[in-house]
XYZ file of C-alpha atoms in Angstrom:
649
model
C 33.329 26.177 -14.375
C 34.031 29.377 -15.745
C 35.972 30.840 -19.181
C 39.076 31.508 -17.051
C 39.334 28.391 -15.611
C 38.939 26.668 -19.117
C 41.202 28.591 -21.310
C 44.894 29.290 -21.822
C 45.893 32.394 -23.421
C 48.765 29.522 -25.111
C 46.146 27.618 -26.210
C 44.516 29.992 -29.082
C 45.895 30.106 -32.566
C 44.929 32.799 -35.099
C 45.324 32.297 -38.429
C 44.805 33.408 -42.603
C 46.462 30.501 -44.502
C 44.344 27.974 -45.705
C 44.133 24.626 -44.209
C 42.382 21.154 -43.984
C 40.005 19.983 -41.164
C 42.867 17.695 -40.071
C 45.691 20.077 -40.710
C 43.746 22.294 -38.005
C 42.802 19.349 -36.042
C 46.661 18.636 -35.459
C 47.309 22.414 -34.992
C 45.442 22.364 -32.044
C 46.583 18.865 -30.467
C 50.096 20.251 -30.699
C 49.290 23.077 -28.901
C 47.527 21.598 -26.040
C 50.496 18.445 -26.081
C 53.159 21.588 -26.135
C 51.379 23.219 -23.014
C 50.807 19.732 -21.091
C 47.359 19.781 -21.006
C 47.206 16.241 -22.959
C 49.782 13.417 -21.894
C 50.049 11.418 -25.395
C 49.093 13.319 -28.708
C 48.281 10.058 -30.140
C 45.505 8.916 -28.114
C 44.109 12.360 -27.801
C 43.579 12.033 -32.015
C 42.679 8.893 -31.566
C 39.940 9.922 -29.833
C 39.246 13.637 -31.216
C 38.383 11.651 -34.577
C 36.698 8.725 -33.026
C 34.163 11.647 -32.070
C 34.004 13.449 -35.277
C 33.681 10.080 -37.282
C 30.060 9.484 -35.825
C 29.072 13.028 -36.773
C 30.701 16.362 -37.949
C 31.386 18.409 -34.815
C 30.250 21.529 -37.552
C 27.687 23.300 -35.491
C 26.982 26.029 -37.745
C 27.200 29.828 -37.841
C 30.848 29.172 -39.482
C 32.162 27.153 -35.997
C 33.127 23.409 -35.199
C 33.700 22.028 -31.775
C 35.456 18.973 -31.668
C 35.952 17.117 -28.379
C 37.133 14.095 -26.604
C 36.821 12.883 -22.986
C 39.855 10.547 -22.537
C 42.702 9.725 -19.629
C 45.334 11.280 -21.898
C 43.963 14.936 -20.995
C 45.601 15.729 -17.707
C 43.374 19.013 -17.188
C 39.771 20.271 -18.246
C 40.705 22.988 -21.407
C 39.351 24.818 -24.582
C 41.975 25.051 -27.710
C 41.053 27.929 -30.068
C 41.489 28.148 -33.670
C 39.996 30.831 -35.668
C 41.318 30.595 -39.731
C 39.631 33.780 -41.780
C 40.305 31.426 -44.763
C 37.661 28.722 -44.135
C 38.061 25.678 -43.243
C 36.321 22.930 -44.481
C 34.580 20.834 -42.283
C 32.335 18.032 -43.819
C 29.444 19.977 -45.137
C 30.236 23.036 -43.809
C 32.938 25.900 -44.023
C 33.920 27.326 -40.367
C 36.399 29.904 -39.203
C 36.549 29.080 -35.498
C 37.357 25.719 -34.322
C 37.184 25.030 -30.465
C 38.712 22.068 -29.054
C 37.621 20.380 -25.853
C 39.588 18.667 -24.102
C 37.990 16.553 -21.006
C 39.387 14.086 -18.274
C 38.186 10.612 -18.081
C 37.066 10.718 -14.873
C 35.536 14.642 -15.605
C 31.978 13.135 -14.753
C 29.484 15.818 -16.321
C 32.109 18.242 -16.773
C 32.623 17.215 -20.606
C 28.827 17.819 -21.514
C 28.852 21.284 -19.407
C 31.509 22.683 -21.287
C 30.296 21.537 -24.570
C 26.800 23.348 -23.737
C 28.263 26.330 -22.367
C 30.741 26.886 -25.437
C 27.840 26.149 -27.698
C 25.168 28.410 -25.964
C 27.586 31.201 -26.132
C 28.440 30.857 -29.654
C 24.276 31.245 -30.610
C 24.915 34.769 -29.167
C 25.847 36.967 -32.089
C 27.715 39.597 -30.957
C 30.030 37.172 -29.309
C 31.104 36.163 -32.413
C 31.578 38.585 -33.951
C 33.757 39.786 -31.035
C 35.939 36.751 -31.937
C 35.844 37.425 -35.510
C 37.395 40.903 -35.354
C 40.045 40.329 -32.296
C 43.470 40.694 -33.850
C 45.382 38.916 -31.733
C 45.068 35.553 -29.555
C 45.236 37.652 -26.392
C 42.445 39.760 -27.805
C 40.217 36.865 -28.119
C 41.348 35.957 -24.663
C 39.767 39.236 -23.167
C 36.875 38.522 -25.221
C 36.236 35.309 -23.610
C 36.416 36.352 -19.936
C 34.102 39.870 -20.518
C 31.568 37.331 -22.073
C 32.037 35.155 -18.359
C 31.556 39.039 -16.398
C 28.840 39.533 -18.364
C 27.218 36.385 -17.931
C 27.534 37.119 -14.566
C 26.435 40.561 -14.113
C 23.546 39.317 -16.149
C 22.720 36.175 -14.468
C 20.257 37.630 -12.057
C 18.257 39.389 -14.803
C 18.281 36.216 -16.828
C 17.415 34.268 -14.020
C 14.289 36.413 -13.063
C 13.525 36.994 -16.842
C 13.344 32.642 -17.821
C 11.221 32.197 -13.923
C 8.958 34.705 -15.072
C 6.550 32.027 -16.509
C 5.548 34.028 -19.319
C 3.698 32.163 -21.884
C 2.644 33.280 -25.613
C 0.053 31.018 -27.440
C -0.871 31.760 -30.743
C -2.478 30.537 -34.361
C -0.753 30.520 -37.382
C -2.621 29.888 -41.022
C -1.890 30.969 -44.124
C -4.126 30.010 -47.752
C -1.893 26.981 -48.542
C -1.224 26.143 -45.350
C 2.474 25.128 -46.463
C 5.347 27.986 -46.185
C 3.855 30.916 -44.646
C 1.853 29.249 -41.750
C 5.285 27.279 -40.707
C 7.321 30.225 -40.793
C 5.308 32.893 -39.073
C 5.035 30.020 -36.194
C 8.534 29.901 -36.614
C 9.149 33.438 -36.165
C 7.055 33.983 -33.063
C 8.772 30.851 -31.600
C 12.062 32.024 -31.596
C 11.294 35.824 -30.611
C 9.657 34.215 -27.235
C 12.370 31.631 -26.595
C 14.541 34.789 -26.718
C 13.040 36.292 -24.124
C 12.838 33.286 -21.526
C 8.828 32.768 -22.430
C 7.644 29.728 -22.746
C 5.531 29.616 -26.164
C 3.347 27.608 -27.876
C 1.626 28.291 -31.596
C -0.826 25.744 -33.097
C -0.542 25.620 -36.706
C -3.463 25.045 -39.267
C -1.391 23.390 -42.137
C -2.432 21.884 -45.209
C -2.468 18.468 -43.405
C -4.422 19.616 -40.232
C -4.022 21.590 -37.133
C -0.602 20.581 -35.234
C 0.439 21.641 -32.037
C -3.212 22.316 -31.031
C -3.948 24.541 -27.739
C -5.941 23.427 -25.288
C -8.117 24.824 -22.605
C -4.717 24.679 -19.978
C -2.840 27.128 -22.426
C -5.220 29.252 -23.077
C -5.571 29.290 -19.448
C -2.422 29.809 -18.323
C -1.332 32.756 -21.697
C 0.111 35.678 -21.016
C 0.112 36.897 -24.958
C -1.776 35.847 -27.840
C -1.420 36.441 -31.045
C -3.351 35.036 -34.337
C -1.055 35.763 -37.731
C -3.255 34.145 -40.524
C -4.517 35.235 -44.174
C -7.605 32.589 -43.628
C -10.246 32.345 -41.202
C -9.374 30.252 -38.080
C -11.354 29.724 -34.815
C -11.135 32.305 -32.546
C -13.662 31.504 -30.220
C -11.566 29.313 -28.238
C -10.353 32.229 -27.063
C -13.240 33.216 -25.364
C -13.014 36.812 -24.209
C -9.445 37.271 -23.874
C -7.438 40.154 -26.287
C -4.833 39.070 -28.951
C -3.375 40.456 -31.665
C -4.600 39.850 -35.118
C -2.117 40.234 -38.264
C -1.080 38.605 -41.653
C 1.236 36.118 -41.680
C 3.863 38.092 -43.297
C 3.841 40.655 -40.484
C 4.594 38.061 -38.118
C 7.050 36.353 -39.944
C 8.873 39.943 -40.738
C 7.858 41.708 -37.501
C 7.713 39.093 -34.743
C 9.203 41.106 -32.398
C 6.909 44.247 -32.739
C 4.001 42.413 -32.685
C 5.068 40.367 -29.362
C 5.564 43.961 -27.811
C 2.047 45.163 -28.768
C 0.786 41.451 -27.302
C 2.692 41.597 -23.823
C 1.148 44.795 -23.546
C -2.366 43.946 -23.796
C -3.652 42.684 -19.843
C -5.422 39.624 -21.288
C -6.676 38.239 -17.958
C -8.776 40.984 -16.917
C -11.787 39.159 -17.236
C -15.294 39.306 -18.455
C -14.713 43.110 -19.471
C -11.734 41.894 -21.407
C -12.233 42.232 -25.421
C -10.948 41.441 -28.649
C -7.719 44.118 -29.728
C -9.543 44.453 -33.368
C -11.893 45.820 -31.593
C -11.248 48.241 -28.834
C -7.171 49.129 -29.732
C -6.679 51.110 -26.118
C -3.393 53.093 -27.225
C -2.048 56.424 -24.792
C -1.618 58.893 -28.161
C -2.627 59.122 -32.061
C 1.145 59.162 -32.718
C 1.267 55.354 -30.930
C -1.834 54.388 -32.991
C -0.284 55.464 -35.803
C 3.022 53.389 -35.137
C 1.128 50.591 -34.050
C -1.276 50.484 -37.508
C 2.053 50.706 -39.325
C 3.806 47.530 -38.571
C 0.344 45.827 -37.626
C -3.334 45.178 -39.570
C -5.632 44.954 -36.840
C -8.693 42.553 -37.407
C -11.204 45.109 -38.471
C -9.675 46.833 -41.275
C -11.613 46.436 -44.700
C -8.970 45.323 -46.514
C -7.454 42.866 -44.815
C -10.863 41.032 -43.987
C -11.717 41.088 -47.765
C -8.209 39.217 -48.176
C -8.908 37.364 -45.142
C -12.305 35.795 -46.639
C -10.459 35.398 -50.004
C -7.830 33.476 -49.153
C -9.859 31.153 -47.072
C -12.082 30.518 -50.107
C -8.992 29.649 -52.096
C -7.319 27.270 -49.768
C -10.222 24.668 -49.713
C -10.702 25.306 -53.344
C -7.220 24.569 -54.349
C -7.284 20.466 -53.183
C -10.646 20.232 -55.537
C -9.167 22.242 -58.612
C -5.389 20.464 -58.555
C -7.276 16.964 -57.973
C -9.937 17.780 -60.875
C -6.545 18.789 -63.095
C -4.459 16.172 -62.841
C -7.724 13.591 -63.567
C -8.337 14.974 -66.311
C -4.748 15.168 -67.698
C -4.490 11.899 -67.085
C -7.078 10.748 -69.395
C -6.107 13.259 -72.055
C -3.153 10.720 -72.185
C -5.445 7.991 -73.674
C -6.267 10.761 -75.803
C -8.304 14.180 -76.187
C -11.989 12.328 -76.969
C -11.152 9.129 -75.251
C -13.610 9.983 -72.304
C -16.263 10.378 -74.960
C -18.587 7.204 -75.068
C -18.721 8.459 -79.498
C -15.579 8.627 -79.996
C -13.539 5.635 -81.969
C -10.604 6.302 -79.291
C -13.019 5.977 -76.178
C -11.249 4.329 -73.260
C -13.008 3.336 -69.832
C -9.856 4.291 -67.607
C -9.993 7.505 -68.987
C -14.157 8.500 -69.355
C -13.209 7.373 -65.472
C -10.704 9.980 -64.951
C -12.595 12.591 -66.768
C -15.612 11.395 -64.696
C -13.878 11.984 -61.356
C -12.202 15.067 -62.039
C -14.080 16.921 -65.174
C -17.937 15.690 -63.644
C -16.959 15.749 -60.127
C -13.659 17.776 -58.509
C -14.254 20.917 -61.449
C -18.252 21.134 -60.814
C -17.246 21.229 -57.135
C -14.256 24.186 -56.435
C -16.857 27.261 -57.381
C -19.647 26.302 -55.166
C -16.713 24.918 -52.438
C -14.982 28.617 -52.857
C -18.341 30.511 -52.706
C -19.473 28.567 -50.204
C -15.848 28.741 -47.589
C -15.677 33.016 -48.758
C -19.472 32.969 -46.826
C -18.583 30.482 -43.708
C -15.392 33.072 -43.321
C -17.991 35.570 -42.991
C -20.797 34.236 -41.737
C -19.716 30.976 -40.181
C -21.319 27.801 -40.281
C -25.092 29.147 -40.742
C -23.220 30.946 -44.320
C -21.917 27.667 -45.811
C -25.553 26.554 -47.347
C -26.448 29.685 -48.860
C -22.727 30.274 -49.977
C -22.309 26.957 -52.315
C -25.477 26.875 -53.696
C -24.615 30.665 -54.885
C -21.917 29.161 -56.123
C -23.369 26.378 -58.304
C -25.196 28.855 -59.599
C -22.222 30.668 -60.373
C -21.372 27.105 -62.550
C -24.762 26.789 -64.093
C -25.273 29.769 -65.428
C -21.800 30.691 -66.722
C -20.143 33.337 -64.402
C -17.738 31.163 -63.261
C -14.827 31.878 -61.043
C -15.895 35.128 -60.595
C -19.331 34.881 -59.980
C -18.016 32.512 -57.373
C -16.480 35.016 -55.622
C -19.374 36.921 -55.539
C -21.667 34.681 -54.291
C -19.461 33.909 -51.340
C -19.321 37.435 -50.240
C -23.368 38.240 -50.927
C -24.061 35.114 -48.959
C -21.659 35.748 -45.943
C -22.802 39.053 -45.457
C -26.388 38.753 -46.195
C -26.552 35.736 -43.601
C -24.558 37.590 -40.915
C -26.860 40.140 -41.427
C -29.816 37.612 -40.571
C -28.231 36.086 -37.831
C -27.664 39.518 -35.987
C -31.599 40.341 -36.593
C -32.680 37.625 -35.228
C -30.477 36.562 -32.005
C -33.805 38.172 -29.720
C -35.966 35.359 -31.012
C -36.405 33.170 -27.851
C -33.990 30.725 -27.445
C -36.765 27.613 -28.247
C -37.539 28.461 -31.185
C -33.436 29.376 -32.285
C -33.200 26.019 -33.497
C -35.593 26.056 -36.114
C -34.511 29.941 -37.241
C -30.562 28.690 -38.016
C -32.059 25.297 -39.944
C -34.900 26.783 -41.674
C -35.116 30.202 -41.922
C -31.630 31.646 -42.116
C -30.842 29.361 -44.858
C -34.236 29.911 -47.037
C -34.196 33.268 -46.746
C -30.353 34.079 -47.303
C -30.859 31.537 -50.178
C -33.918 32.983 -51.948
C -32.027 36.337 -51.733
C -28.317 34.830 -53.245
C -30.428 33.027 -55.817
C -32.495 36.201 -56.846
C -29.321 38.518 -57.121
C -27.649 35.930 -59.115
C -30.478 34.875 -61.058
C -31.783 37.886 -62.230
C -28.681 40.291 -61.561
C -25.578 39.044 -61.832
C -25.499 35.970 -63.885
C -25.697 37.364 -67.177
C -23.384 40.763 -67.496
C -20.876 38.112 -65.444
C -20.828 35.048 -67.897
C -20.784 38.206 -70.631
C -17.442 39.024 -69.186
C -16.071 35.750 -68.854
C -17.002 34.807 -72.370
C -14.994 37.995 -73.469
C -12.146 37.053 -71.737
C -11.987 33.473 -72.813
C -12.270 34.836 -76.411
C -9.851 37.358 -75.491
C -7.144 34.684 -74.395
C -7.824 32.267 -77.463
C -7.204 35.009 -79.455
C -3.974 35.754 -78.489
C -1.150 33.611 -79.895
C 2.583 34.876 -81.015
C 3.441 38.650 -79.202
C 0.594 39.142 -77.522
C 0.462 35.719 -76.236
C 3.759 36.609 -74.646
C 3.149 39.861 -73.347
C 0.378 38.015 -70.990
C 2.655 35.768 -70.189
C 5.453 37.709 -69.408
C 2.836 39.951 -67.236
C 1.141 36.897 -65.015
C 4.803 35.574 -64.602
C 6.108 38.642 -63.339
C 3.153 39.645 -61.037
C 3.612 36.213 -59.697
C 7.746 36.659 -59.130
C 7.418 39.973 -57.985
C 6.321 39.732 -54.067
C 6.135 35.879 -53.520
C 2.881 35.414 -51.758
C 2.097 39.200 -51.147
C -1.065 41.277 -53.130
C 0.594 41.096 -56.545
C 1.078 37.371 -56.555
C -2.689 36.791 -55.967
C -4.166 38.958 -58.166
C -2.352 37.327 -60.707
C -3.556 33.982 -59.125
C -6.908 35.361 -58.628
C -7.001 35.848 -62.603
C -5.458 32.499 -63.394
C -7.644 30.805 -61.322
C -11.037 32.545 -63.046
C -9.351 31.387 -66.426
C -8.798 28.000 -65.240
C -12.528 27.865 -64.450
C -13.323 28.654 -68.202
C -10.850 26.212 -69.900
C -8.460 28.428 -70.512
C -5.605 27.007 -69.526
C -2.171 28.556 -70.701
C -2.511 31.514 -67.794
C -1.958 28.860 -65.042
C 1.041 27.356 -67.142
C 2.730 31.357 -67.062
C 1.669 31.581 -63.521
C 3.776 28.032 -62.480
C 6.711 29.746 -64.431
C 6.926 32.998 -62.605
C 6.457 30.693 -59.261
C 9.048 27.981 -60.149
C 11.674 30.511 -61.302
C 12.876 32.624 -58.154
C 14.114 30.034 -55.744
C 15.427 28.097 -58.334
C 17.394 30.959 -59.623
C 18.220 31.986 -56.548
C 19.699 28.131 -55.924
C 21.316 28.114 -59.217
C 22.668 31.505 -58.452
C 24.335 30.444 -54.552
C 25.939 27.737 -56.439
C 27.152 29.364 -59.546
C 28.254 32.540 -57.879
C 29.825 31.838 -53.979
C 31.448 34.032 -53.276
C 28.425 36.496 -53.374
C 26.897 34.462 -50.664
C 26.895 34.229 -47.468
C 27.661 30.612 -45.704
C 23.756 30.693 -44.286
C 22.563 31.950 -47.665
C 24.183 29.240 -49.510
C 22.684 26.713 -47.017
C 19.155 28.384 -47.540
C 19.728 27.726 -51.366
C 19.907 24.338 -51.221
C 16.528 23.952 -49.314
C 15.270 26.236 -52.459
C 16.185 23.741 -54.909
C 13.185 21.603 -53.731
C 10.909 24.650 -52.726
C 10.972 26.014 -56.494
C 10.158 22.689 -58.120
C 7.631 22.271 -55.338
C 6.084 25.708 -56.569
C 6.568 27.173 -53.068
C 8.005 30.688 -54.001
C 8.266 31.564 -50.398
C 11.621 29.920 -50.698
C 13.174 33.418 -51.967
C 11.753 35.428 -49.312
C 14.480 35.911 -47.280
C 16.732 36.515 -50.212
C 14.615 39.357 -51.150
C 14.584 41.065 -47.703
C 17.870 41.324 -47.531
C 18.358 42.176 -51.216
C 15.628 43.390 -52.636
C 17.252 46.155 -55.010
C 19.073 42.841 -56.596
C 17.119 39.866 -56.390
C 13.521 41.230 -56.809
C 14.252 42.724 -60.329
C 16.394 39.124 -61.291
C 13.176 37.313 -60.154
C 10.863 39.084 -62.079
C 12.594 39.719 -65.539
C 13.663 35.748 -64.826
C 10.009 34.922 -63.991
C 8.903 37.157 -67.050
C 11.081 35.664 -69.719
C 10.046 32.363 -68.556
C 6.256 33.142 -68.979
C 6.799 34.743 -72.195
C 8.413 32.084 -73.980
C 5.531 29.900 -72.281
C 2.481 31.329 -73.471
C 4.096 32.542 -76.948
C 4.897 28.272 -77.493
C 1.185 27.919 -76.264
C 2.061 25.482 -73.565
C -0.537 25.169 -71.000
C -1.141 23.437 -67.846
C -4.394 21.559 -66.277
C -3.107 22.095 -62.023
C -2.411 25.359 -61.344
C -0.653 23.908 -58.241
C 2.286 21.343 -57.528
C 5.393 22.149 -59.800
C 7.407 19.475 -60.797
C 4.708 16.354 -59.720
C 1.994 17.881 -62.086
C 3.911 18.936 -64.873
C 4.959 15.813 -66.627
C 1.050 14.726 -66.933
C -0.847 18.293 -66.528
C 1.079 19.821 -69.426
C 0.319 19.826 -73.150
C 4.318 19.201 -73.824
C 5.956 18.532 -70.130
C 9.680 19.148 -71.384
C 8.872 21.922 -73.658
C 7.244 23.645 -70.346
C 10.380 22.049 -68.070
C 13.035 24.056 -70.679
C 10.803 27.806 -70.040
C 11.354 27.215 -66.250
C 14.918 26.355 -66.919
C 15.330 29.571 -68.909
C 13.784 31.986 -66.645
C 15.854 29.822 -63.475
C 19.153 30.576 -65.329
C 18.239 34.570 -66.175
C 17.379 35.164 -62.586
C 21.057 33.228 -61.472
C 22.671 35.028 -64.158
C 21.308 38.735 -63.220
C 22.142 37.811 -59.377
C 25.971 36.636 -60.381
C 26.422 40.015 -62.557
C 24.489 42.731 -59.840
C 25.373 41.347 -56.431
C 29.196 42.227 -55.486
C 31.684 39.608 -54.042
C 31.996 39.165 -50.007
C 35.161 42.067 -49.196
C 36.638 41.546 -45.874
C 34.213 43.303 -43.790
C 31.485 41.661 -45.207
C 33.539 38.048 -44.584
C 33.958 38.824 -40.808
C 29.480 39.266 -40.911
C 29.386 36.162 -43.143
C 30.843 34.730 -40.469
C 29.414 36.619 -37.460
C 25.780 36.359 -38.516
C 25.318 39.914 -39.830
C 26.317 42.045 -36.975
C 29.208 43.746 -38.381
C-alpha cells in the first residue's frame, strides 16, 4: 500500500492554536467521520483510546501516531494533524499527530501502515518537509514525493541492505562506563544506516559484552578498534582495521567507517595492521585522513593508550581502599589503632582491608597494567614489583607511572631479542629470564635512580598542599575543578586526574574532593538548566537532561558532551566557571574526599562533612544553569520548526 492510497488531501489539518491530546484526538475523528472513512465516531474513540491507554502512541522526534483497527473504519486511511504549538502527549510534546485508521478484517494491513508511517518519520528531512509545508495540500505533495522517492530508490536500497556488508569492531574506554557505550553506539547506528550488518563487542567496566567470535571476524568486511586502553587485538589475526580514540568514533563515526570500508581486509596473509602500513593515493589524503583519525602508532596516543589502561584497573582498588577506610574513620580517626582508647575491631577491619590491603595494591596494580599494555603478559611481573617499589620507597603515584613504562618497554625490548632462541628452550626464557632480567634492571633504575629525587618531589608537594588553606586553597581548587569541567573526559580532564590521583596516593586528600566538584557540576547544571530555562531547549535536549540528572551525581561528566558540541561557545565556559566556583569554595572550606570515584554513593561516608561537600556541588550546579539560562537565546520560529525536525533546518 502506498501514500496515495492511504491519504486524503480532506483528511490533514494544520494548525497554531494550542490544544490538548484529546482536543486533537477529536479533531481528527471528526474529520475522518465528516469524510466517511469511519461509520460511528464513538466506537472509533472508543477504540483510538483503548490503544493509547496501554501506552502513549508518542514516538518521539516531536510525533504521535495513534491507531485503532476496528469494524467502524469503512476504509484503510492516515488523518494528519500537525499543531506548531505543541501538543502534549503524556511525556512528550509533539507537533504532528497521525491517525490510523484500520478495518477489522485489514489482516496485516494495520501493522504495515504503522511501520511504514513510522520508518518514514526516522528520516529527517521528511520531517522537516512536513514541518515547513504551509498548507494541508502542501503536506499532501510532500507525502506522495516521499512514496516516488521511495520508489526510485528502492532498487538502490534493495542492493545496498543485500550487500551483506558487515563491520565488527572493539570499543573500550578507561572506565569502561560512558565512552566505551557510546562510541559502540555511534558506529552502530552509522552502519545500520547504510544497510550493514554490524556488530561491536564492548569491554565495559563489568566485562566484555557482545563478544566476537571467530564467525565474525570471519565473515567482516570493516573493522575498527576505538579505545583509550589496551584491548586484544590479536584475535584479529592479520586482517587491517582502524585504530582511534573513543572520542573520534563517537564524534566521527562516519569518517572513520569510510577510511574502514576502504581498507581490503581479506587479502590474506600479506594483509597488515592500518597503524602500520597507512596505503593512502596522495600526502594531501594522508593529511585528511591523520586529521579526523590517530592511527595506532603515533607517540602520543600510545602514551595515553598505556595510561589509561593503567588507570582503569587501578581505579576499582583505589575507590574500594577509600570507602574502607572512610568507613572506619566513622568509629573514629584512631579507632583502627590497637593504642588508642577509641579502638574498634569493625573498624581496625576496615582500615585493614582497605588502608593494608586495596591502597598498598593500586601503585604496583597501575605500574604493573601501564607495562602489560606495553609489553603484554611477559611485562606484568616486572611492572608491579616496580611498582611496590614505587610504595616502599616513597615515590608514589608517580613513580608508579614510571615503573610501568620502564618495565613495558624494557621487557618488549627483551622479548624482541630473544624470539631466535629455539623454540625448546622459549619456555624457560619468558618464565625465567625475561622476568629476572627486566626485574633486576626496573629494580636498579628505581633503586638507585629514581626513588629518591621522586619521593623528594612528592614530599614537596604534599607539604605544598597542607600548606595551603584560605585563597590559595581555593585557587587550586578552582584550577583542578575547572580542568576537570573543561573537556569532559578529553587531555585536560586527566591531567587534572592524573594529579589528583598522585595526591591521593600521598594522603592528600582535598584535590580529589575539587576534582568530584568540577565532575558533578556540568550535567547537573546542564539538567538544572533544561528545566529551569525551556524554552532554550530543544525537545531532545530536554530529554537528554533528564538522563544527566543521574549521570552528574553518578560522576559521569560525559553526560554534557553532547551539550557542548553543539554549544560549546555557551555551555563550555558555564561548565567551567560552574565547576570552578564549586571547587573553590571546596578546597577553601577544606573539605576532602577518600574515593576519587562514585559521586553521590561515596560522598555521604568518603567525605570529611558530606552535606557541607553536597551544598559546593549544588553551588557550582546552579552557576552553570544560571550562565546557560542568561547566554543561550530562546527557540525563534526557525529554530522551533528544527526543534521539531531534528536539526535540519
Amino acid at each position: 500500500m502506498q501514500f496515495d492510497e492511504l491519504i486524503d488531501v480532506r483528511n490533514i489539518e494544520t494548525s497554531i492554536s494550542k490544544m490538548t491530546k484529546e482536543q486533537a484526538i477529536d479533531s481528527l475523528i471528526s474529520l475522518l467521520y465528516s469524510n466517511d472513512y469511519i461509520g460511528s465516531s464513538e466506537d472509533y474513540e472508543k477504540a483510538i483510546y483503548e490503544r493509547e491507554n496501554e501506552i502513549s502512541t508518542a514516538v518521539g522526534y516531536g510525533v504521535a501516531i495513534p491507531h485503532a483497527k476496528t469494524g467502524t473504519v469503512v476504509k484503510a486511511t492516515i488523518a494528519i494533524l500537525r499543531n506548531l504549538s505543541g501538543i502534549q502527549w503524556g511525556n512528550e510534546k509533539v507537533n504532528m499527530v497521525f491517525m490510523i485508521a484500520a478495518e477489522e478484517n485489514a489482516t496485516d494491513e494495520h501493522l504495515k501502515m504503522l511501520s511504514r508511517v513510522s520508518a518514514s518519520l526516522m528520516d529527517e528531512t521528511f520531517r522537516a518537509k512536513l514541518i515547513t509545508a504551509e498548507t494541508s495540500k502542501d503536506i499532501y505533495e510532500v507525502l506522495l514525493k516521499e512514496d516516488a522517492n521511495k520508489k526510485n530508490q528502492g532498487n538502490i536500497s534493495e542492493s545496498r541492505d543485500l550487500s551483506g556488508k558487515y563491520l565488527i569492531g572493539i570499543s573500550a574506554c578507561m572506565t569502561g562506563i560512558a565512552h566505551t557505550f557510546m562510541a559502540a553506539q555511534a558506529l552502530t547506528d552509522e552502519a545500520k544506516k547504510r544497510g550493514m550488518r554490524v556488530k561491536i563487542q564492548t569491554n565495559g567496566s563489568t566485562g566484555i559484552e557482545n563478544k566476537l567470535n571467530n564467525n565474525d571476524i570471519a565473515e567482516a568486511d570493516a573493522i575498527i578498534i576505538a579505545h583509550d586502553v589496551k584491548v586484544d587485538e590479536s584475535i584479529f589475526g592479520d586482517k587491517k582495521f582502524i585504530d582511534v580514540p573513543v572520542k573520534k568514533a563517537i564524534n566521527g563515526a562516519s569518517n572513520i567507517l569510510d577510511q574502514a570500508l576502504a581498507l581490503d581486509i581479506k587479502s590474506g596473509s600479506s594483509s597488515i595492521k592500518l597503524e602500520k602500513n597507512l596505503n593512502l593515493k596522495s600526502s594531501m589524503e594522508k593529511e585528511d585522513v591523520e586529521e579526523r583519525i590517530t592511527v595506532g602508532n603515533k607517540v602520543a596516543h600510545e602514551f595515553y593508550t598505556h595510561i589509561m589502561s593503567g588507570v582503569s584497573y587501578m581505579i576499582p582498588f583505589v575507590v574500594v581502599g577509600g570507602i574502607f577506610i572512610a568507613i572506619s574513620f566513622m568509629f573514629g580517626i584512631y579507632a583502627s589503632d590497637p593504642k588508642s582508647d577509641t579502638y574498634n575491631i569493625w573498624a581496625a577491619f576496615f582500615n585493614e582491608v582497605g588502608g593494608k590491603a586495596a591502597f598498598q595494591l593500586y601503585v604496583p596494580v597501575l605500574a604493573g597494567f601501564i607495562s602489560w599494555s606495553i609489553a603484554d603478559k611477559a611485562g606484568l611481573a616486572t611492572g608491579m614489583i616496580g611498582g611496590m617499589m614505587a610504595v616502599n620507597g616513597g615515590s608514589g603515584f608517580l613513580g608508579g607511572m614510571i615503573a610501568g613504562f620502564l618495565a613495558g618497554y624494557v621487557t618488549k625490548l627483551l622479548v624482541s631479542k630473544t624470539r631466535k632462541i629455539p623454540h625448546s628452550y622459549q619456555g624457560l626464557v619468558s618464565v625465567l629470564f625475561i622476568p629476572l632480567l627486566a626485574t633486576l634492571i626496573v629494580g636498579l633504575v628505581m633503586f638507585f635512580a629514581l626513588n629518591t629525587p621522586m619521593a623528594n618531589l612528592i614530599t614537596f608537594l604534599t607539604n605544598w598542599l597542607k600548606s595551603m588553606n584560605g585563597a590559595n586553597a581555593a585557587v587550586m581548587g578552582a584550577i583542578l575543578a575547572g580542568m576537570m569541567a573543561s573537556d569532559m573526559g578529553g587531555p585536560i580532564n586527566k591531567t587534572a586526574g592524573a594529579f589528583g590521583l598522585a595526591m591521593f596516593a600521598s594522603g592528600i586528600y582535598g584535590p580529589s574532593a575539587a576534582l568530584m566538584v568540577g565532575g558533578m557540576v556540568p550535567p547537573l547544571g546542564i539538567a538544572l538548566a533544561t528545566l529551569l530555562f525551556k524554552s532554550k531547549f530543544t525537545i531532545s535536549e530536554r530529554e537528554a537532561g533528564k538522563a544527566n540528572w543521574v549521570l552528574g551525581a553518578s560522576f559521569i561528566t560525559e553526560g554534557a558532551i553532547p551539550f557542548a558540541a553543539g554549544d560549546p561557545l555557551r555551555v563550555i565556559p558555564a561548565n567551567i566557571i560552574g565547576g570552578a566556583v564549586g571547587g573553590a569554595l571546596c578546597m577553601a572550606l577544606g573539605l576532602t574526599l577518600q574515593a576519587p570515584h562514585g559521586g553521590i554513593f561515596v560522598i555521604p561516608i568518603a567525605s570529611n562533612k558530606p552535606l557541607l561537600y553536597i551544598g559546593c556541588i549544588l553551588i557550582g550546579m546552579v552557576i552553570t544553569a544560571l550562565i546557560l539560562g542568561l547566554t543561550k537565546k530562546a527557540l525563534n520560529k526557525d529554530e522551533m520548526n528544527r526543534e521539531m525536525t531534528g536539526g535540519i533546518i
